[in-house]
mmCIF file of C-alpha atoms in Angstrom:
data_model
loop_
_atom_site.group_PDB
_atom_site.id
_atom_site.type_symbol
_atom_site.label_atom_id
_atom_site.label_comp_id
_atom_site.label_asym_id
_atom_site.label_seq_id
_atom_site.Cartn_x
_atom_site.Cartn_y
_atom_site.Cartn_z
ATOM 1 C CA UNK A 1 -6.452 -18.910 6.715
ATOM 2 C CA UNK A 2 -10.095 -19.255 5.196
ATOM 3 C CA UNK A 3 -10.745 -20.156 1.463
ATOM 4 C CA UNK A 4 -11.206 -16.076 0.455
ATOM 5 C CA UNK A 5 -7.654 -15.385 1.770
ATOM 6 C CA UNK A 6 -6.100 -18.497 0.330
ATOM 7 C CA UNK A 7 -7.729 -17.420 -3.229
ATOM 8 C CA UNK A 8 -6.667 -13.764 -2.622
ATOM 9 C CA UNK A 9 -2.756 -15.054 -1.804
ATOM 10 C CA UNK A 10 -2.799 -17.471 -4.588
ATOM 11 C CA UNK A 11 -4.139 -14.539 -7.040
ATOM 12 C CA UNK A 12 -1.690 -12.337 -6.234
ATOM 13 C CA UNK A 13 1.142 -14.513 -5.715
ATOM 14 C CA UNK A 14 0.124 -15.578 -9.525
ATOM 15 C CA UNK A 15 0.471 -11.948 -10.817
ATOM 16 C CA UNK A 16 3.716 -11.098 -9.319
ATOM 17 C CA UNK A 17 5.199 -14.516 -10.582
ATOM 18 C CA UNK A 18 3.630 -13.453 -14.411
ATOM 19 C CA UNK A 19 4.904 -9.599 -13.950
ATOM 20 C CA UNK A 20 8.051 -10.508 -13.623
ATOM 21 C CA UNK A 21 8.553 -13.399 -16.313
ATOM 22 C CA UNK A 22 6.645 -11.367 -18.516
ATOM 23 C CA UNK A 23 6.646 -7.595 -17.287
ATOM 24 C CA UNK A 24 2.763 -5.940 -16.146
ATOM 25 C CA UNK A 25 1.612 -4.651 -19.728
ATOM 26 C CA UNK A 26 2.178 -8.200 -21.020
ATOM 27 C CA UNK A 27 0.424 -9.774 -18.184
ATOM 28 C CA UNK A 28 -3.476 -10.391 -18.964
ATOM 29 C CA UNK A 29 -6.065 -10.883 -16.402
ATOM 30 C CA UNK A 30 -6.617 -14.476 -18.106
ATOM 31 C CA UNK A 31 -3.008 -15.200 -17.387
ATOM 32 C CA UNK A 32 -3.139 -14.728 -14.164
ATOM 33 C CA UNK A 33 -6.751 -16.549 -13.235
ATOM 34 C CA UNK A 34 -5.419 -19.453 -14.990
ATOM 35 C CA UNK A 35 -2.060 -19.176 -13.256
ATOM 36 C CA UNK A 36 -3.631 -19.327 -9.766
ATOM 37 C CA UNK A 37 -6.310 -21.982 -10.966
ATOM 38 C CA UNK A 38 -9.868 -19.964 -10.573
ATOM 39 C CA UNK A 39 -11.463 -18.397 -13.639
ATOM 40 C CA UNK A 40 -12.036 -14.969 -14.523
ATOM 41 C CA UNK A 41 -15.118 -13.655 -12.059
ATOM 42 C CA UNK A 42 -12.714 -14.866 -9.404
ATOM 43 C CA UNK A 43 -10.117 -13.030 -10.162
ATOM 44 C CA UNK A 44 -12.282 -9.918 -10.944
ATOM 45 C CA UNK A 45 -14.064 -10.596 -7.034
ATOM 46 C CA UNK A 46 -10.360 -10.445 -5.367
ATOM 47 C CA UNK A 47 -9.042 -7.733 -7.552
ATOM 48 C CA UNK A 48 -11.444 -5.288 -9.931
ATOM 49 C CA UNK A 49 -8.615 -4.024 -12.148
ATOM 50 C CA UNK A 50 -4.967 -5.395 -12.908
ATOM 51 C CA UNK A 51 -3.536 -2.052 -11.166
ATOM 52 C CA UNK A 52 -5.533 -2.745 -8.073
ATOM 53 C CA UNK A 53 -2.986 -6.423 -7.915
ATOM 54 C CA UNK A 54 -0.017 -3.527 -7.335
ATOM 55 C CA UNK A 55 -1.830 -0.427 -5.223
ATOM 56 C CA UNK A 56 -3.918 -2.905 -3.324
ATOM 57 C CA UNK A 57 -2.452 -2.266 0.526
ATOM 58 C CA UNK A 58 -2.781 -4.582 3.192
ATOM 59 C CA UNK A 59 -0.973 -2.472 5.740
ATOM 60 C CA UNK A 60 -4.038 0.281 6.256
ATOM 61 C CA UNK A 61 -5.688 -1.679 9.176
ATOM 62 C CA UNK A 62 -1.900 -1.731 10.582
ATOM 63 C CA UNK A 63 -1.459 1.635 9.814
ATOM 64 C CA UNK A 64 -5.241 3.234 11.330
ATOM 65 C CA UNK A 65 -4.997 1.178 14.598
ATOM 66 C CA UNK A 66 -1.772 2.872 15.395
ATOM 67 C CA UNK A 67 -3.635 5.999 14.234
ATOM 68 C CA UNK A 68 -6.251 5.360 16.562
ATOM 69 C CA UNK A 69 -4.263 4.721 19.599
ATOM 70 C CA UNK A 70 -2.220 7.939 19.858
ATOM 71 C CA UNK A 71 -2.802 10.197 22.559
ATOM 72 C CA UNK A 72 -6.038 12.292 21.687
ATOM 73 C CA UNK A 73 -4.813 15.793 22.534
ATOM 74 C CA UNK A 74 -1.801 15.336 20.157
ATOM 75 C CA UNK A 75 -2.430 16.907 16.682
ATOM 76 C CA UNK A 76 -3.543 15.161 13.763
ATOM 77 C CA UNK A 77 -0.782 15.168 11.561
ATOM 78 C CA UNK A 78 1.456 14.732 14.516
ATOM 79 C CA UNK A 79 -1.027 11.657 14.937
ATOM 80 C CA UNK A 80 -0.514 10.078 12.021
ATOM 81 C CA UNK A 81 3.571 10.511 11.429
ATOM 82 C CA UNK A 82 3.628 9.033 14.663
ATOM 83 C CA UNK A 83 1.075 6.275 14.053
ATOM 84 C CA UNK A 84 2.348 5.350 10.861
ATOM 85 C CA UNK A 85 6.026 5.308 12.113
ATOM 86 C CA UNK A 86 5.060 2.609 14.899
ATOM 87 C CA UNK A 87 3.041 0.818 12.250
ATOM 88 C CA UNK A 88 5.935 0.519 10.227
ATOM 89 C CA UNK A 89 8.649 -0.499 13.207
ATOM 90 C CA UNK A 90 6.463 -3.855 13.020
ATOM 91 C CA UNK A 91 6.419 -4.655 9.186
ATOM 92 C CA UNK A 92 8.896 -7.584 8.496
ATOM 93 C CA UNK A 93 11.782 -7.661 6.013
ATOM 94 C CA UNK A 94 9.410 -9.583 3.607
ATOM 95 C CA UNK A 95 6.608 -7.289 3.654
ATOM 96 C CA UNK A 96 9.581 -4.898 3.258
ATOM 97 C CA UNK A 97 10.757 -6.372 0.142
ATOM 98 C CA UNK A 98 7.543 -7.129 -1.421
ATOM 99 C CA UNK A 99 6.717 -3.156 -1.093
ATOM 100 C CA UNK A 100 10.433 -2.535 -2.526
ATOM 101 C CA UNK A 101 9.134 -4.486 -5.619
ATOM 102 C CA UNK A 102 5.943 -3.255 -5.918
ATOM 103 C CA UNK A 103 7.061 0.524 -5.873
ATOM 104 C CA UNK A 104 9.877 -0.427 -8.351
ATOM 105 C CA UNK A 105 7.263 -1.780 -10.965
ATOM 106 C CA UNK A 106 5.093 1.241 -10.638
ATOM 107 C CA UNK A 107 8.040 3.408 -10.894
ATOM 108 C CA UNK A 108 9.320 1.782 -14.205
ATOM 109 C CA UNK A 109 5.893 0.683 -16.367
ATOM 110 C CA UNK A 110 4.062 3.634 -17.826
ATOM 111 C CA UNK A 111 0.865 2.299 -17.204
ATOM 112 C CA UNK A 112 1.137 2.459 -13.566
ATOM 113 C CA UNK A 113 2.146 6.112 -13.372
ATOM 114 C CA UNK A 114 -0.317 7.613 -10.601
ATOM 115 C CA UNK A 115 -1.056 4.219 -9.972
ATOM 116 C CA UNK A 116 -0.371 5.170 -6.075
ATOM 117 C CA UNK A 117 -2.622 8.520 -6.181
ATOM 118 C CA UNK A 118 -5.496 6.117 -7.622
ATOM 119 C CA UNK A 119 -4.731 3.493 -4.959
ATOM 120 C CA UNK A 120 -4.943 5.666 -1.913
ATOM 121 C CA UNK A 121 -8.380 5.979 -1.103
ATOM 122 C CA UNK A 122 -9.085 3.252 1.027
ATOM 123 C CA UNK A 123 -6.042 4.104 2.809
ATOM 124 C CA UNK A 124 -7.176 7.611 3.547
ATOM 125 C CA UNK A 125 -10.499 6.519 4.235
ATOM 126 C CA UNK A 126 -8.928 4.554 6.763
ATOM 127 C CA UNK A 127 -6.339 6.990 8.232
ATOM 128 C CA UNK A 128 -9.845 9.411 8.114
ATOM 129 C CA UNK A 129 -11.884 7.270 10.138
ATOM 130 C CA UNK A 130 -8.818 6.664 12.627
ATOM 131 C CA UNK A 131 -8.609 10.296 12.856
ATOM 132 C CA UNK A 132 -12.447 10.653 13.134
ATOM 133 C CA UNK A 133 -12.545 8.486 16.261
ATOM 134 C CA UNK A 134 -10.067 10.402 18.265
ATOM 135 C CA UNK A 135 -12.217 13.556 18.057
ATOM 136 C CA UNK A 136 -10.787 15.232 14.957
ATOM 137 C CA UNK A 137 -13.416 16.895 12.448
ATOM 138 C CA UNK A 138 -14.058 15.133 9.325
ATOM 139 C CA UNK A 139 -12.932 17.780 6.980
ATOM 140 C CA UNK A 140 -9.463 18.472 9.093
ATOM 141 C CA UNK A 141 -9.373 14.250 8.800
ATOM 142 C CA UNK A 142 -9.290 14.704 5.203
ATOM 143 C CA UNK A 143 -6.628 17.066 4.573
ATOM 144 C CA UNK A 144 -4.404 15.877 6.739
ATOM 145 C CA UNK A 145 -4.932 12.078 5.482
ATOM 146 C CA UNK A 146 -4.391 13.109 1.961
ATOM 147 C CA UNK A 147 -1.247 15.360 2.622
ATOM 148 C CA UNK A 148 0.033 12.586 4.605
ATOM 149 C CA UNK A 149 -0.237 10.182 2.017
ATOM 150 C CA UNK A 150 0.826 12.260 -1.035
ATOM 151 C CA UNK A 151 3.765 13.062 1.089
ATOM 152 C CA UNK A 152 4.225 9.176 1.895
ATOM 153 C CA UNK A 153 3.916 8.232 -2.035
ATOM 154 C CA UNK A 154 6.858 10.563 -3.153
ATOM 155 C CA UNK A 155 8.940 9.354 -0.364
ATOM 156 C CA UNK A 156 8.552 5.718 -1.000
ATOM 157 C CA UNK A 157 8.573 6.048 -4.916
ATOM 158 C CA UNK A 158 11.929 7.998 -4.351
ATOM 159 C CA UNK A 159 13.120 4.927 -1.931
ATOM 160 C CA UNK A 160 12.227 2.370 -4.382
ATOM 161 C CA UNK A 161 14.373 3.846 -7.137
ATOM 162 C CA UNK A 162 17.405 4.312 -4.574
ATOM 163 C CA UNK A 163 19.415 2.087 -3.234
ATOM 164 C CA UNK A 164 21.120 4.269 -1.743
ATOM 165 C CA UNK A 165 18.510 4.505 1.907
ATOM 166 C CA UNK A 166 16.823 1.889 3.485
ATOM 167 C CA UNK A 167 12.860 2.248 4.254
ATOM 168 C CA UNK A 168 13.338 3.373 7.816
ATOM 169 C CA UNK A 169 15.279 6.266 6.773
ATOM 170 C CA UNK A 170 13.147 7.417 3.681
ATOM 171 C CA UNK A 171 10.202 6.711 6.000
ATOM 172 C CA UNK A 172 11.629 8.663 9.197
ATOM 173 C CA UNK A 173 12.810 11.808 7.391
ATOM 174 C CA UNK A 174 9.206 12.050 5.499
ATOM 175 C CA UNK A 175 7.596 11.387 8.486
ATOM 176 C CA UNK A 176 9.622 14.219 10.803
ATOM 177 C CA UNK A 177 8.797 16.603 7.967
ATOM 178 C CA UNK A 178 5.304 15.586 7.662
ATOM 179 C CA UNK A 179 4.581 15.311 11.320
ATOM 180 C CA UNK A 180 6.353 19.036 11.963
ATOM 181 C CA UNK A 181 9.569 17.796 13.692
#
């Protein structure tokens, strides 16, 4: 791991430790670049915005390779339910709980609400361009990217406030819907 990904684990790392001693509307910027040891800028160059330390997602790569490597005469929402379903078959049980606890803070602090809406473009962009290169038309990319996702955020927002499902059955009965099963 290279000095930009240490900072960037130590950063966040630094704000989840401060949100939940002191909850995310109490938690400064300054709090946490002194928490993880690097001043402000630093911070600011890893993460632009204290909401972008909770929407920030570093499964889209994950999630547009398997994208990109269904079969290209399958349809694209098909495409991505089924990409994004094999995607998350390989996320561990800490990247599971970690997403558990991120969705639970954005589902109980005010601030936050629409925080996932506001953090999805990179992830569409990605799903887009994953769509993109298996021959699918960059407008068709888009709608289908962004219905995916809004589909995806109200599933997992409803998961996080349940404890009544795990994530693979929140995840598989949004994606059958979403995907036309």
């Amino acid at each position: 791991m290279g000095r930009w990904e240490r900072t960037h684990e130590a950063l966040a790392q630094a704000a989840w430790e401060l949100f939940s001693e002191r909850g995310y509307e109490a938690t400064a910027m300054a709090h946490i670049a002194e928490r993880a040891g690097v001043s402000e800028m630093t911070l600011f160059r890893h993460f632009p915005t204290k909401e972008a330390l909770v929407v920030t997602d570093p499964f889209d790569p994950l999630l547009a390779e398997a994208v990109r490597e269904r079969p290209a005469e399958e349809p694209a929402m098909r495409a991505l339910a089924e990409g994004i379903r094999q995607a998350w078959a390989r996320i561990g049980a800490d990247d599971v709980r970690m997403l558990r606890a991120r969705l639970e803070l954005i589902a109980r602090t005010p601030a936050l609400r629409g925080a996932i809406e506001r953090g999805s473009d990179d992830t569409v962009a990605a799903l887009v361009a994953a769509l993109v290169d298996r021959g699918t038309s960059e407008e068709q990319a888009r709608v289908a990217a962004t219905a995916l996702i809004a589909g995806l955020s109200t599933a997992l927002l409803q998961w996080a406030r349940s404890e009544q499902t795990t994530l693979d059955a929140a995840l598989g009965a949004a994606l059958d819907v979403l995907g036309g099963q």
